[in-house]
Short mmCIF file of C-alpha atoms in Angstrom, two decimals:
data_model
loop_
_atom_site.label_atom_id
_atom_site.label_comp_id
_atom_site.label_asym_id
_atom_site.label_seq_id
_atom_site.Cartn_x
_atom_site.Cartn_y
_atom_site.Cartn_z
CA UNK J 1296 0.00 0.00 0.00
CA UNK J 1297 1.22 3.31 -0.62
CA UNK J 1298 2.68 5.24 1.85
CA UNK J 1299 0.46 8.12 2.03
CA UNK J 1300 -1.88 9.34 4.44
CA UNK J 1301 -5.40 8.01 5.09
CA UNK J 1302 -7.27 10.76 2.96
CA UNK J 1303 -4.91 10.15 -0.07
CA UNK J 1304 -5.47 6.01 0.27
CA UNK J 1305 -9.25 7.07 0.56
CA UNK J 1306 -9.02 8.46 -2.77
CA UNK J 1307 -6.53 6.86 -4.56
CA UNK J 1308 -9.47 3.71 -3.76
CA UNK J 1309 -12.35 5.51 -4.97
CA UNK J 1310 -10.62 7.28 -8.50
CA UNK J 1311 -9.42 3.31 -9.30
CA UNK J 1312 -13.03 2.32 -9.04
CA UNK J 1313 -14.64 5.20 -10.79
CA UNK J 1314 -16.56 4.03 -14.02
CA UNK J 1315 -18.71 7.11 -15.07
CA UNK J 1316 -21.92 5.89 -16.93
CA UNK J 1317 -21.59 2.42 -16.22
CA UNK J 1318 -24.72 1.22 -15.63
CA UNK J 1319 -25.82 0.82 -11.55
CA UNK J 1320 -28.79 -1.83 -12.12
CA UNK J 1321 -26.82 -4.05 -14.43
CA UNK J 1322 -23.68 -4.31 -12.38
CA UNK J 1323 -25.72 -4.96 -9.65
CA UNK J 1324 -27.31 -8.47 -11.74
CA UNK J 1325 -23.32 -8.68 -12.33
CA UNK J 1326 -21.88 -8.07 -8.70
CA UNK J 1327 -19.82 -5.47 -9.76
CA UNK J 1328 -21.41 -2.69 -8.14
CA UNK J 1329 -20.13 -2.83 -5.04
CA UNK J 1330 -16.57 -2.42 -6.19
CA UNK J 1331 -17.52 0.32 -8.54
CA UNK J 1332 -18.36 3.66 -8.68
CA UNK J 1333 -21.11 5.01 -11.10
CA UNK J 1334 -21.63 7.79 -11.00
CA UNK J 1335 -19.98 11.38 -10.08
CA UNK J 1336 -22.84 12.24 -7.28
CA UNK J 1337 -21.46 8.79 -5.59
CA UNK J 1338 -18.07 9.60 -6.01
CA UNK J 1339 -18.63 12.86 -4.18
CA UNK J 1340 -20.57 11.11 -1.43
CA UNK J 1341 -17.63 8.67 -1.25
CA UNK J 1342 -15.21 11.75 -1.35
CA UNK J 1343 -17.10 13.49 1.40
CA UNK J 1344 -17.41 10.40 4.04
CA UNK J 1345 -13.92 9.46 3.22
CA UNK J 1346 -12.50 12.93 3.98
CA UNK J 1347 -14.64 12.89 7.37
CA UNK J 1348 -13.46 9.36 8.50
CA UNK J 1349 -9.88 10.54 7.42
CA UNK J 1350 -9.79 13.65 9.97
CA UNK J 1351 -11.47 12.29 12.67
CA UNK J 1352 -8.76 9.02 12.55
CA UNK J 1353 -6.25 12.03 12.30
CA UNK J 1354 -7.30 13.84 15.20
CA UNK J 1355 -8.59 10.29 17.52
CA UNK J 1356 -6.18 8.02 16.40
CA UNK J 1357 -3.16 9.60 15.14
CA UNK J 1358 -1.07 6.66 15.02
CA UNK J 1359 -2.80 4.79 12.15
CA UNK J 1360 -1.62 5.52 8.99
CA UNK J 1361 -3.01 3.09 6.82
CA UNK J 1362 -6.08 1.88 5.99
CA UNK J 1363 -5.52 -1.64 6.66
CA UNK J 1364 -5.03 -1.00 10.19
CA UNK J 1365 -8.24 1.10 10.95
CA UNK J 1366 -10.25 -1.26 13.29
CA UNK J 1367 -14.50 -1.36 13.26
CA UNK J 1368 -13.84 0.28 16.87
CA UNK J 1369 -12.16 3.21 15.08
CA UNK J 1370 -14.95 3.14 12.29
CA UNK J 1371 -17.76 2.79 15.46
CA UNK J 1372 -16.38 5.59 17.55
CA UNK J 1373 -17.22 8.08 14.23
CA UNK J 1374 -20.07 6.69 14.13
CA UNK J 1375 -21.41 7.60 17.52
CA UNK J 1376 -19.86 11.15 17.44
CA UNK J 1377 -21.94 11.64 14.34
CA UNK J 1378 -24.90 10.81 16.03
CA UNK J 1379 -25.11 13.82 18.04
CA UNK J 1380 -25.81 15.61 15.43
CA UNK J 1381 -27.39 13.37 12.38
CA UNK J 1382 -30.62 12.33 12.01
CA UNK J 1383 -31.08 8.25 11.71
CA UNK J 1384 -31.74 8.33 7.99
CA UNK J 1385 -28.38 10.29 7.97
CA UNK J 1386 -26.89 8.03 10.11
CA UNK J 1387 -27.82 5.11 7.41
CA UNK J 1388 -26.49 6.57 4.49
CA UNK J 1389 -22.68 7.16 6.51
CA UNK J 1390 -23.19 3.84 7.03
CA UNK J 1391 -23.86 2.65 3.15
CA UNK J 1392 -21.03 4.65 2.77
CA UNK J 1393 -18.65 3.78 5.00
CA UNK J 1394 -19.26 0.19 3.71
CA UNK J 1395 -19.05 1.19 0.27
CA UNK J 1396 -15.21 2.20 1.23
CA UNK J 1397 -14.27 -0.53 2.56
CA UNK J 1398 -15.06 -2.84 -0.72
CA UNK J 1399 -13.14 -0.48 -2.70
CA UNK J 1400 -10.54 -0.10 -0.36
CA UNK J 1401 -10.57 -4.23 -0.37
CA UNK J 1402 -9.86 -4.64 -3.90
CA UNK J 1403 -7.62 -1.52 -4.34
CA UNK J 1404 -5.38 -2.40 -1.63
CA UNK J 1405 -5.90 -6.28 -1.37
CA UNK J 1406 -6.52 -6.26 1.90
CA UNK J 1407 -8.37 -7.88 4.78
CA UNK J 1408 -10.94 -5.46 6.79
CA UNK J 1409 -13.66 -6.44 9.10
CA UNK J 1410 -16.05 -2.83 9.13
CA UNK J 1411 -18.94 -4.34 7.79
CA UNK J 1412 -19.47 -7.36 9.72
CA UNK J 1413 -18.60 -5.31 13.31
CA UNK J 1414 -20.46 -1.45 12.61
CA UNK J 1415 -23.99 -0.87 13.30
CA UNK J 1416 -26.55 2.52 12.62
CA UNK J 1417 -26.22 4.05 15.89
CA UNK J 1418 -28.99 5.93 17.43
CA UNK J 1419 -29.49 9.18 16.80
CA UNK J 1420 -29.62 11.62 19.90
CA UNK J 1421 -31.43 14.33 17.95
CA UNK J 1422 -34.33 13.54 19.36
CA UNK J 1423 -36.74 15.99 21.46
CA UNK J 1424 -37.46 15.51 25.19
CA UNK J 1425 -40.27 12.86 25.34
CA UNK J 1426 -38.97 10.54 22.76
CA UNK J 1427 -35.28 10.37 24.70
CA UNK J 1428 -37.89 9.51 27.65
CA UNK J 1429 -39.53 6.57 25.64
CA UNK J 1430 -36.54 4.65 25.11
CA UNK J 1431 -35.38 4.62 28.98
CA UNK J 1432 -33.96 1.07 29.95
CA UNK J 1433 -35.49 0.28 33.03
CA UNK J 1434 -32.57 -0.57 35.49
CA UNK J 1435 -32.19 -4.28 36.64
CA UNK J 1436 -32.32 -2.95 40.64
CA UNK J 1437 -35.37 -0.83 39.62
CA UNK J 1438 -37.25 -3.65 38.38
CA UNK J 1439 -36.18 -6.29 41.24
CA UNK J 1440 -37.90 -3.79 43.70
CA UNK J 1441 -40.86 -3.75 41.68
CA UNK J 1442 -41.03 -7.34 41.44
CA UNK J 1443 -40.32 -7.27 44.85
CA UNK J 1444 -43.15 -5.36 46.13
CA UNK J 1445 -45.67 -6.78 43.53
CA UNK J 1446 -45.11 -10.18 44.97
CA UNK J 1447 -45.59 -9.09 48.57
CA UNK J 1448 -48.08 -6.49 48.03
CA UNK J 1449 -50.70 -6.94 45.34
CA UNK J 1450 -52.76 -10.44 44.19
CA UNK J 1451 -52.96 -8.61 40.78
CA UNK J 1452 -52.02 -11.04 37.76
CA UNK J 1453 -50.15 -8.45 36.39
CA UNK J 1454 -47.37 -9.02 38.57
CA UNK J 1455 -46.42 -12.39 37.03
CA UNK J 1456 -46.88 -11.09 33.88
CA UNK J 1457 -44.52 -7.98 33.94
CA UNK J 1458 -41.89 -10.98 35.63
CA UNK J 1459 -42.52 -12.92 32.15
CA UNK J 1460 -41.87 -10.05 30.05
CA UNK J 1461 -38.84 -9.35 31.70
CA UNK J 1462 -37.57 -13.43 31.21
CA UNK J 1463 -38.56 -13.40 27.68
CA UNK J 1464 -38.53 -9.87 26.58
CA UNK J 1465 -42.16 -9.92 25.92
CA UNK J 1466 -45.02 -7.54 24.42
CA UNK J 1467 -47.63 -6.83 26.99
CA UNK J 1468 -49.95 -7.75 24.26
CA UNK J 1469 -47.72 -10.84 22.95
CA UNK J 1470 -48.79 -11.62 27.27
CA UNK J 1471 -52.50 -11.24 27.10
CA UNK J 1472 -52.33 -13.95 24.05
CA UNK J 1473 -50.59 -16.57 25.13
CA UNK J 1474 -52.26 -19.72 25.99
CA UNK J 1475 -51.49 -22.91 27.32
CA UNK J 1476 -51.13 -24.45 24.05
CA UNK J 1477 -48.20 -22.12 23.41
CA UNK J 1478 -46.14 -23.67 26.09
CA UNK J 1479 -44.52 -26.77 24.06
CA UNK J 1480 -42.90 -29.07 27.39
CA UNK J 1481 -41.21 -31.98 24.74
CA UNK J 1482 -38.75 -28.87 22.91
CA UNK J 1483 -39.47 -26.58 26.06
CA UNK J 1484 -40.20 -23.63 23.85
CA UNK J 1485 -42.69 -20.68 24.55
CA UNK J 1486 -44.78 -19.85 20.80
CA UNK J 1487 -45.17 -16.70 21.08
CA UNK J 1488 -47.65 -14.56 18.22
CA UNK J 1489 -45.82 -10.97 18.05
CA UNK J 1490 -47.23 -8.29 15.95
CA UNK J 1491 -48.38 -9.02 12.28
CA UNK J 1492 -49.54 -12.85 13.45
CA UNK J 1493 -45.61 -13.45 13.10
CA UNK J 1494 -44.61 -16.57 15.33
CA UNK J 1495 -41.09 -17.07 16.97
CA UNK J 1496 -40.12 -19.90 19.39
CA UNK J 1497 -38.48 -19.16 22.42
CA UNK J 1498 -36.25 -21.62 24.18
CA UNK J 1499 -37.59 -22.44 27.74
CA UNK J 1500 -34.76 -21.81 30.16
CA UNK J 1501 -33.91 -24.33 33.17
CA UNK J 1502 -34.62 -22.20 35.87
CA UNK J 1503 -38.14 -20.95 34.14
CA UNK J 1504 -39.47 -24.52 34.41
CA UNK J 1505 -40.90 -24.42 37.69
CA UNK J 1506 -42.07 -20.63 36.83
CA UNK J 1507 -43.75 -21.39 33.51
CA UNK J 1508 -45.70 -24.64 35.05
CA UNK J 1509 -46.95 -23.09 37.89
CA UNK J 1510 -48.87 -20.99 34.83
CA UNK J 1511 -49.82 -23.63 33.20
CA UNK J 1512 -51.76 -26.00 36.26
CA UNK J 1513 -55.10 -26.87 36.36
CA UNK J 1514 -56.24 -25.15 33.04
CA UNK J 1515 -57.09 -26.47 29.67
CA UNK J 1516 -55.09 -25.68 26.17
CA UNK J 1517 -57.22 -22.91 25.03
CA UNK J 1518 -57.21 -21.13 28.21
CA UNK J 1519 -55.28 -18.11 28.90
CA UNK J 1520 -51.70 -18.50 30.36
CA UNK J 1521 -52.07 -16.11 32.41
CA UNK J 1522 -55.61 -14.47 31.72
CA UNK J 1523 -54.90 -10.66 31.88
CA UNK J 1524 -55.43 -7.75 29.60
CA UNK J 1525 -53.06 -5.93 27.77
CA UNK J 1526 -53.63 -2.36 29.42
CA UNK J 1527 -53.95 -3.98 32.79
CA UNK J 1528 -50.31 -4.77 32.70
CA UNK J 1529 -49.41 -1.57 32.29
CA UNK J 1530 -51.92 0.28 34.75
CA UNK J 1531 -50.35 -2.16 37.45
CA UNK J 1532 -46.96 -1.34 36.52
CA UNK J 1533 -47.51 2.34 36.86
CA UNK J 1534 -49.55 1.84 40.26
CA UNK J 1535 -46.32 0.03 41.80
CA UNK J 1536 -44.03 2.35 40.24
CA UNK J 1537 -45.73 5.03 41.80
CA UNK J 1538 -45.42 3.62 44.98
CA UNK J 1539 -41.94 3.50 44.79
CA UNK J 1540 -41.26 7.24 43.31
CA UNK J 1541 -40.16 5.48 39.82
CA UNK J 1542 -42.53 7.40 37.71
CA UNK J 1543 -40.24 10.75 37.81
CA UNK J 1544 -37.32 8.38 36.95
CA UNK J 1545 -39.56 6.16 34.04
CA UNK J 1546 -42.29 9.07 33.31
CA UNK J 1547 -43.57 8.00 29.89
CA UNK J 1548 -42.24 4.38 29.06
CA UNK J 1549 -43.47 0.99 30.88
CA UNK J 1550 -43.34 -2.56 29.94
CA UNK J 1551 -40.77 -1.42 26.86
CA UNK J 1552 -38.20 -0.63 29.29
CA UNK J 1553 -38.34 -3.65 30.62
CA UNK J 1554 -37.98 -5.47 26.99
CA UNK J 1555 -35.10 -2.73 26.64
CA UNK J 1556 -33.80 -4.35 29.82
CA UNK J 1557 -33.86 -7.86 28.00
CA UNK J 1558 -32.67 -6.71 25.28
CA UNK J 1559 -29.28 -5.31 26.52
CA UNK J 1560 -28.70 -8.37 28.66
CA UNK J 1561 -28.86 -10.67 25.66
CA UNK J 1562 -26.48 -8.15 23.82
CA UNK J 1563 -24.01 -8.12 26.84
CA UNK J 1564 -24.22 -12.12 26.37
CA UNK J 1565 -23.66 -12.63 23.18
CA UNK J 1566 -20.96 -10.36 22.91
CA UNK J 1567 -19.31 -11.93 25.72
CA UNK J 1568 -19.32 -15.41 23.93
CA UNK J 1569 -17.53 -13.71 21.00
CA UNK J 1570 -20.16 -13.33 18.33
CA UNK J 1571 -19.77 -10.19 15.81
CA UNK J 1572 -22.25 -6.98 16.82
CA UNK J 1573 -24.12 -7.95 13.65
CA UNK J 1574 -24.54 -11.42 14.84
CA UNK J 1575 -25.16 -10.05 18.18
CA UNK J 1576 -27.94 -7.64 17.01
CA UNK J 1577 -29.77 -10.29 14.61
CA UNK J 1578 -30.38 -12.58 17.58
CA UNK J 1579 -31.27 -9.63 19.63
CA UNK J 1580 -33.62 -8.50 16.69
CA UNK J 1581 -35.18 -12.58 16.64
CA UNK J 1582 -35.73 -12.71 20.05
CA UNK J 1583 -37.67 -9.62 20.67
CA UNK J 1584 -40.24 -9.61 17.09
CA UNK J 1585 -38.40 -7.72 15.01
CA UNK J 1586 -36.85 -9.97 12.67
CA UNK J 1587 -32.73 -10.11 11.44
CA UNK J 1588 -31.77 -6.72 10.34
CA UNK J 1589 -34.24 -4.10 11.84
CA UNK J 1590 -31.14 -2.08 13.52
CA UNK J 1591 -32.85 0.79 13.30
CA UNK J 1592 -35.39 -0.51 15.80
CA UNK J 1593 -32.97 -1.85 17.77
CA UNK J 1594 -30.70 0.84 17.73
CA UNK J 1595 -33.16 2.25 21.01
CA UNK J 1596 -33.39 -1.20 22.67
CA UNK J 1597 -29.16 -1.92 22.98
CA UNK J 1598 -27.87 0.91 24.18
CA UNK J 1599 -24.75 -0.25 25.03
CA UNK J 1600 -23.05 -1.67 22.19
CA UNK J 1601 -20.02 -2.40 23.16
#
């Protein structure tokens, strides 16, 4: 690679794969549009990102002078300073971008980078008051108290149903639907019907058995598993964390928190047993409804991506 700083390398990647008029849609049937540029609006977008991602390694990282050794940390860390300032769309396109670099810088250079696999959107903070309040994580300490004092103070159904949308990261509504039927004791899964009538199967954990029995005993396969409505859960939620002077700390957000909760938990996991933060994030994604690639939802649930 040539020994030049990171802006020159930047563009010395982008002019090599510059093809003006070559058509976008067919290379794309041909698989050579990633490694190409089309057209001169690109190849100012390119231009533009590149520059950015060059000064910020110059003034963050000084000691990297080529390409090859810029790390998805590196890439990351400009990622979340834009965010203070970009919108998520914005934040998408850096992103196509940044990605976009890479391949070029792949095939110019011949080398070996990992961006792609190890970046993801992250969430923008240009948001105004209310919806920073609506994606609050609710606090693991927070939520044993109000366990806590549900169990010993209130006969409220409610109670065991904001415990099992903590364990599985549930809907309230996914809650009110399940039945007995869902429960599935020869794979020990939970079916559970998230938004749209989509279906995911959720793997029963040990130390759930006893939990998830006790909601199944003495009723039939249509009933209920629990038998509780939607808003109830909720309403119950809000009484307790009233009781506890939560609501100034949680004003607008409720059972989400709690599935924000989940959500980071089974990020900090997965990371932890070495998968990539894409891999990471699909599973998240899985678990909760969403489907693989929805980063822009979860974006508000995993916080924390570290």
């Amino acid at each position: 690679m040539a020994r030049h700083n990171l802006g020159y390398q930047f563009q010395s990647a982008i002019d090599s794969a510059f093809r003006p008029g070559l058509d976008k849609h067919a290379a794309k049937h041909t698989g050579e549009s990633m490694d190409k540029v089309c057209s001169f609006s690109e190849k100012k977008n390119l231009q533009e990102v590149s520059y950015q991602i060059a000064k910020y390694m110059k003034d963050h990282y000084p000691d990297v002078k080529k390409v090859k050794d810029i790390k998805p940390d590196h890439i990351q860390s400009y990622l979340n300073q834009k965010s203070s300032t970009c919108s998520t769309a914005t934040l998408g396109n850096f992103v196509s971008r940044i990605n976009k670099i890479e391949k070029l810088c792949q095939s110019k250079f011949k080398i070996s980078t990992n961006w792609e696999k190890n970046i993801l959107t992250p969430q923008s903070q240009k948001t105004v008051r209310n919806e920073k309040l609506r994606i609050q994580t609710m606090e693991k300490k927070d939520l044993d108290k109000i366990l806590d004092y549900g169990y010993r103070y209130s006969k409220s159904k409610a109670i065991v149903a904001i415990d099992l949308a903590y364990r599985y990261g549930l809907r309230d509504a996914e809650i009110a639907n399940l039945k007995v039927k869902n429960v599935n004791w020869e794979k020990s899964t939970l079916e559970v019907i998230g938004k749209g009538g989509r279906r995911r199967e959720l793997t029963i954990k040990l130390e759930d058995t006893e939990f998830i029995k006790t909601l199944c005993d003495n009723k039939k396969s249509e009933d209920r598993l629990i038998g509780i409505r939607k808003d109830s859960i909720n309403k119950q939620l809000y009484r307790i964390m009233e009781k506890l002077n939560f609501k100034k700390k949680y004003p607008v957000t409720g059972i989400h928190a709690i599935r924000k909760l989940k959500a980071q938990e089974l990020w900090d996991l997965r990371r932890a047993q070495g998968f990539s933060k894409k891999e990471a994030m699909d599973y998240v994604s899985n678990y909760l409804g969403h489907g693989k690639g929805r980063y822009d939802v979860l974006n508000t649930y995993v916080q924390k991506q570290n």
